[in-house]
PDB file of C-alpha atoms in Angstrom:
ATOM      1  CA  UNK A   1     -14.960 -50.716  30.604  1.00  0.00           C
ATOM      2  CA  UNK A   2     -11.894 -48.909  29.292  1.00  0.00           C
ATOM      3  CA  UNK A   3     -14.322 -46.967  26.591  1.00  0.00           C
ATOM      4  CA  UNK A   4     -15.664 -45.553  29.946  1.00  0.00           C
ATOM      5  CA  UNK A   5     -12.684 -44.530  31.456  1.00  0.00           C
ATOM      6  CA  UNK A   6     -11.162 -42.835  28.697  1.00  0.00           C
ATOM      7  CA  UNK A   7     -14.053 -40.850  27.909  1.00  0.00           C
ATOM      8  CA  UNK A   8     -13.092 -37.727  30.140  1.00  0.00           C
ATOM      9  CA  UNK A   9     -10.066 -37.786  28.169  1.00  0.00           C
ATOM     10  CA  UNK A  10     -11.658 -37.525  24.823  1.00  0.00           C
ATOM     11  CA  UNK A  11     -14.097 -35.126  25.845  1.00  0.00           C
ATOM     12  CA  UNK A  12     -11.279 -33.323  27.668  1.00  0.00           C
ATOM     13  CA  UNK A  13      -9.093 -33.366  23.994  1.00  0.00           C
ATOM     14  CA  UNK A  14     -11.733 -32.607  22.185  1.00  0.00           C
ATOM     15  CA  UNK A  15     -12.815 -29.644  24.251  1.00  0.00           C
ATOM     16  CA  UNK A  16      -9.124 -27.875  23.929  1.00  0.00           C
ATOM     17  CA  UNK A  17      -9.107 -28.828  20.305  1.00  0.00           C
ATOM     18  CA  UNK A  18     -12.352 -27.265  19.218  1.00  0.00           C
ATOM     19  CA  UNK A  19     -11.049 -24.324  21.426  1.00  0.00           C
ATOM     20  CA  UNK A  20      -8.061 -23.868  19.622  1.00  0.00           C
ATOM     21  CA  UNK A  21      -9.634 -23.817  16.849  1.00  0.00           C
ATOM     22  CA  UNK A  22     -12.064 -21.282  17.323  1.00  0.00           C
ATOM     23  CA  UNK A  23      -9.636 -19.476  18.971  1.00  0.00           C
ATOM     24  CA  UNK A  24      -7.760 -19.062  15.670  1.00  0.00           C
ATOM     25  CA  UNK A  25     -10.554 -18.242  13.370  1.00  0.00           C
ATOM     26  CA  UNK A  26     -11.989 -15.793  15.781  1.00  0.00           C
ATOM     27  CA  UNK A  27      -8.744 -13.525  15.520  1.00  0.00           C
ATOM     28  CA  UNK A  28      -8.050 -11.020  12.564  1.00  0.00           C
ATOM     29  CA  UNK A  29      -6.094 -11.719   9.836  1.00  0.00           C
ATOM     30  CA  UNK A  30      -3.174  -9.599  10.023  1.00  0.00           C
ATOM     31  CA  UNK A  31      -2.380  -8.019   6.952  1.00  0.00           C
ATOM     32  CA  UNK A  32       1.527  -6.780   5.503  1.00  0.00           C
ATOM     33  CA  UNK A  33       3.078  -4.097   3.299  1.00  0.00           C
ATOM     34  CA  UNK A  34       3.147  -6.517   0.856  1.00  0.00           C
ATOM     35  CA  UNK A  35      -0.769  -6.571   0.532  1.00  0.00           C
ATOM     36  CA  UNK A  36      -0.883  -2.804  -0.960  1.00  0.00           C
ATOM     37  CA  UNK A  37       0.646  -1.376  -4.348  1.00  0.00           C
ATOM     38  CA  UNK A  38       0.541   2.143  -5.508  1.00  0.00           C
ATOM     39  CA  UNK A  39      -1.223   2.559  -9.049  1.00  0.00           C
ATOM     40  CA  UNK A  40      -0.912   4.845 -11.265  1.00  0.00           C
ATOM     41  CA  UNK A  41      -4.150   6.588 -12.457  1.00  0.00           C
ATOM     42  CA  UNK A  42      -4.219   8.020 -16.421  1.00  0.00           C
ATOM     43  CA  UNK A  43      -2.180  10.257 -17.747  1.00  0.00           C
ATOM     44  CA  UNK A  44       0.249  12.960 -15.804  1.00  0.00           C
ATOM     45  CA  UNK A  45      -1.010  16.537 -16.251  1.00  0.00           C
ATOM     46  CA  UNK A  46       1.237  19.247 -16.779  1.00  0.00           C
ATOM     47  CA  UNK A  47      -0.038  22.219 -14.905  1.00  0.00           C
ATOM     48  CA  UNK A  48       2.495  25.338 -15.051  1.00  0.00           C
ATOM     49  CA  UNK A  49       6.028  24.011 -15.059  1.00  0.00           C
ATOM     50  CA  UNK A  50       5.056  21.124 -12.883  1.00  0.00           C
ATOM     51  CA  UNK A  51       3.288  17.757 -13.827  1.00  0.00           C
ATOM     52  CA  UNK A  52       0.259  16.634 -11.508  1.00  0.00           C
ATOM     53  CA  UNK A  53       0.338  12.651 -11.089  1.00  0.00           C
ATOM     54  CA  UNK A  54      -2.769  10.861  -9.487  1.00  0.00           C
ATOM     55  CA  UNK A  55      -1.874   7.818  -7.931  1.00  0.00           C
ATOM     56  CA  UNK A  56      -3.793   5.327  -5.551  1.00  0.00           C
ATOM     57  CA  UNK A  57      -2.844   2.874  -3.233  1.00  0.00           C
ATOM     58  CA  UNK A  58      -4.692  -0.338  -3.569  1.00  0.00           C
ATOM     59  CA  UNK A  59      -5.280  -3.274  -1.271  1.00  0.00           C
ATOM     60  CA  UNK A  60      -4.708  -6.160  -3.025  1.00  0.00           C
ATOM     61  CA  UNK A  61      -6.830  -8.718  -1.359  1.00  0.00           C
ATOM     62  CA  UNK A  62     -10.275  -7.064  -1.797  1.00  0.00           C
ATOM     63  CA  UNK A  63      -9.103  -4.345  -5.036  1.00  0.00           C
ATOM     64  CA  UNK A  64     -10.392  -1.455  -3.091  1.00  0.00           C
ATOM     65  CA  UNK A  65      -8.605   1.983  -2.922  1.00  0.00           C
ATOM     66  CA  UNK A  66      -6.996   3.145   0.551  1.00  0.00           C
ATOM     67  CA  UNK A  67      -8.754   6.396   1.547  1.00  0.00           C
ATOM     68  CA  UNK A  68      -6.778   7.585   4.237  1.00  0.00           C
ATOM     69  CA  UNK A  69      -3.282   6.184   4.059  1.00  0.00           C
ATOM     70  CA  UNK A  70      -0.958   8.976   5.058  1.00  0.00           C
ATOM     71  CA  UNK A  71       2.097   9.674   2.652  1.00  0.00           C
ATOM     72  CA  UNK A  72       4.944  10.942   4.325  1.00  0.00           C
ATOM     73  CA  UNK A  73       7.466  10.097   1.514  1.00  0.00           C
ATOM     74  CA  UNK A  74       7.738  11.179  -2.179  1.00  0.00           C
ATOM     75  CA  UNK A  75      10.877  11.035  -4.330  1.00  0.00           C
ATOM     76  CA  UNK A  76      11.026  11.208  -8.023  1.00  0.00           C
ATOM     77  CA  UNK A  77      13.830  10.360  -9.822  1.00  0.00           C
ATOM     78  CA  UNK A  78      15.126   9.587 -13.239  1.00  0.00           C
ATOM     79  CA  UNK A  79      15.489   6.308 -12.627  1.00  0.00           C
ATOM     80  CA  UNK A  80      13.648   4.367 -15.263  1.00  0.00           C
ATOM     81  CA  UNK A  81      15.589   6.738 -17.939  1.00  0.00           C
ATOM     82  CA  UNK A  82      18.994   5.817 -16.758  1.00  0.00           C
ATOM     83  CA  UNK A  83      19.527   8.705 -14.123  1.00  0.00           C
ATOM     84  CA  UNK A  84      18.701   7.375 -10.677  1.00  0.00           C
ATOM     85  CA  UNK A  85      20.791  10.675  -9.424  1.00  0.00           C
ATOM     86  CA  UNK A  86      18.232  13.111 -11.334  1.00  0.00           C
ATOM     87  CA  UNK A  87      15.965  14.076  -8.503  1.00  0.00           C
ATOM     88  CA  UNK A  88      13.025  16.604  -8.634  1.00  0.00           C
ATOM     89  CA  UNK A  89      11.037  18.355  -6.152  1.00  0.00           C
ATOM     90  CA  UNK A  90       8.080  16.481  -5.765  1.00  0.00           C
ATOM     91  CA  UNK A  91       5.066  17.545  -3.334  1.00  0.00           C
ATOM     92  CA  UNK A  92       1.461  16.172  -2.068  1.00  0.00           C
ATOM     93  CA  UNK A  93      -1.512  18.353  -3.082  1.00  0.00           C
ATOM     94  CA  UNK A  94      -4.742  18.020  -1.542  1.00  0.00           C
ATOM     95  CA  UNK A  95      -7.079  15.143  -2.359  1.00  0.00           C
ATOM     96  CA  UNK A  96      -9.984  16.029  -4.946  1.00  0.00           C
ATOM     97  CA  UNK A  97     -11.138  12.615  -4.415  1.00  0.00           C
ATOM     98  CA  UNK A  98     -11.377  10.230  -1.816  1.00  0.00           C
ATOM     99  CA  UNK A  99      -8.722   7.549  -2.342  1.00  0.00           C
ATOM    100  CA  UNK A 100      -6.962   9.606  -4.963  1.00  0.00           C
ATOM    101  CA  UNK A 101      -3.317  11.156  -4.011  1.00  0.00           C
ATOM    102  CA  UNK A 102      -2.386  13.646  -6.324  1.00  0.00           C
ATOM    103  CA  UNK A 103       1.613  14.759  -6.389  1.00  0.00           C
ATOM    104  CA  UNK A 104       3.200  17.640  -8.614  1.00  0.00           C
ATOM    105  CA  UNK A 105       6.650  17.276  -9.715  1.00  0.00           C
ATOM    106  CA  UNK A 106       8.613  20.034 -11.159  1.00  0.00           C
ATOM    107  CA  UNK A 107      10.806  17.412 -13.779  1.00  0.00           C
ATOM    108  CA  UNK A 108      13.800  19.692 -14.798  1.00  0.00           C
ATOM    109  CA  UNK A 109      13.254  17.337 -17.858  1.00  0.00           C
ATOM    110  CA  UNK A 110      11.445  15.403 -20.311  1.00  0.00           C
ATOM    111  CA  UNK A 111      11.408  11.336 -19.913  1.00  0.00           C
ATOM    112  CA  UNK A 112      10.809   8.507 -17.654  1.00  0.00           C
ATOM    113  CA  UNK A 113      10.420   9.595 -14.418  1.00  0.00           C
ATOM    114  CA  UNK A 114       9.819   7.125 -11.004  1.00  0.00           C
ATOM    115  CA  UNK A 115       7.773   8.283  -8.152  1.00  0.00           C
ATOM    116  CA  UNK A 116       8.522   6.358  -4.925  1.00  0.00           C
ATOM    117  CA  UNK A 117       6.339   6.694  -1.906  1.00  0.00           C
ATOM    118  CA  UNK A 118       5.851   5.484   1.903  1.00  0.00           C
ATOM    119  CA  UNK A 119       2.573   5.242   3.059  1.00  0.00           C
ATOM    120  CA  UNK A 120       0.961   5.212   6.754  1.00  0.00           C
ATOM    121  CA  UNK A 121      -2.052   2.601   7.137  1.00  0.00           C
ATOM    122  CA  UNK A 122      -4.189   2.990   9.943  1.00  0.00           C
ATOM    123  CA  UNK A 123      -3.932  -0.045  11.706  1.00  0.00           C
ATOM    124  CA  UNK A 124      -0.982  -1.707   9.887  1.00  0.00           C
ATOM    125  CA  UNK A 125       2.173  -1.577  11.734  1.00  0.00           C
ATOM    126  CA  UNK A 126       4.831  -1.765   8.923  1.00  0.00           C
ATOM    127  CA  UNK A 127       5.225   1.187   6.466  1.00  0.00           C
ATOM    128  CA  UNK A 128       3.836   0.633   2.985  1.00  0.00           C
ATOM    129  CA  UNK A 129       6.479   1.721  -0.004  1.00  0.00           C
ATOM    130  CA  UNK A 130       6.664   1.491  -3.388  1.00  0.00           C
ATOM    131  CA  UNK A 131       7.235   3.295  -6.546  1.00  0.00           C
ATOM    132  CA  UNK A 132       5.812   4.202 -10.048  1.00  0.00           C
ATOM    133  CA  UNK A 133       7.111   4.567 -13.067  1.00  0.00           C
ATOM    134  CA  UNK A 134       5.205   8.089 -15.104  1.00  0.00           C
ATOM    135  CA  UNK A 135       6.468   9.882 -18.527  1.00  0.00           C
ATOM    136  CA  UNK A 136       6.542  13.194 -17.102  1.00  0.00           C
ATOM    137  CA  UNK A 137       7.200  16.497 -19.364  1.00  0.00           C
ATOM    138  CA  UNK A 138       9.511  20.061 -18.705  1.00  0.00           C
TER     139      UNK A 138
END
C-alpha cells in the first residue's frame, strides 16, 4: 500500500532528475583562453631588414589551427635575452594560408626575441594571449 502511494513521488523525482540531466549534456561546453596556445611554425625569415615569423594559434582540445582568430596585439621584446625594455616594431601581414599568422619584426638586433599576442575568437568571450619565444636576426 505505501509502494503505491509513493509512486508519484518517484516518478515525479525521477522525471526532474533525468531532466536535469539532459538538460546539462544538451548545453555546449564552454571553452577558455586557457584552451588555445600560439605556436611557432619553422624558422623566422629575414626578408629586407625585417624578420617574417609564422605563428598559429592552436586549440588544444581537438589540435586544430584557429582560422579566423583576430590579432589585435603584437609586441616583441627582448625579453628572453635579458632586455624586456628592447621593443621592436612588430606588424601583421596578410595570411598566405588559412590558419597561418605571419608578423614582421624589424629587431634593431640579433638574439632572442619574444613575440606576445592577443587574439579575438569568434564566439569566446575572454581574450586569448600569449607569447613566443623566436631567434630573430638584424
Amino acid at each position: 500500500m505505501l509502494a503505491l502511494r509513493c509512486a508519484p513521488v518517484f516518478s515525479t523525482l525521477a522525471l526532474t532528475a533525468g531532466l536535469l540531466v539532459a538538460g546539462t549534456l544538451a548545453r555546449p561546453a564552454l571553452a577558455a583562453a586557457t584552451d588555445y596556445r600560439f605556436e611557432l611554425i619553422g624558422v623566422p625569415q629575414p626578408d629586407g631588414g625585417k624578420d617574417v615569423v609564422q605563428i598559429q594559434l592552436m586549440h588544444l582540445p581537438d589540435h586544430k589551427a584557429v582560422k579566423d582568430a583576430v590579432i589585435f596585439e603584437i609586441r616583441a621584446d627582448m625579453g628572453p635575452s635579458g632586455m624586456p625594455t628592447m621593443t621592436a616594431p612588430a606588424t601583421l601581414l596578410p595570411a598566405s594560408t588559412p590558419g597561418v599568422y605571419r608578423i614582421a619584426v624589424e629587431p634593431g638586433m640579433s638574439g632572442a626575441w619574444a613575440i606576445t599576442l592577443a587574439a579575438k575568437i569568434q564566439g569566446e568571450s575572454e581574450t586569448v594571449r600569449g607569447s613566443i619565444d623566436a631567434k630573430l636576426v638584424k
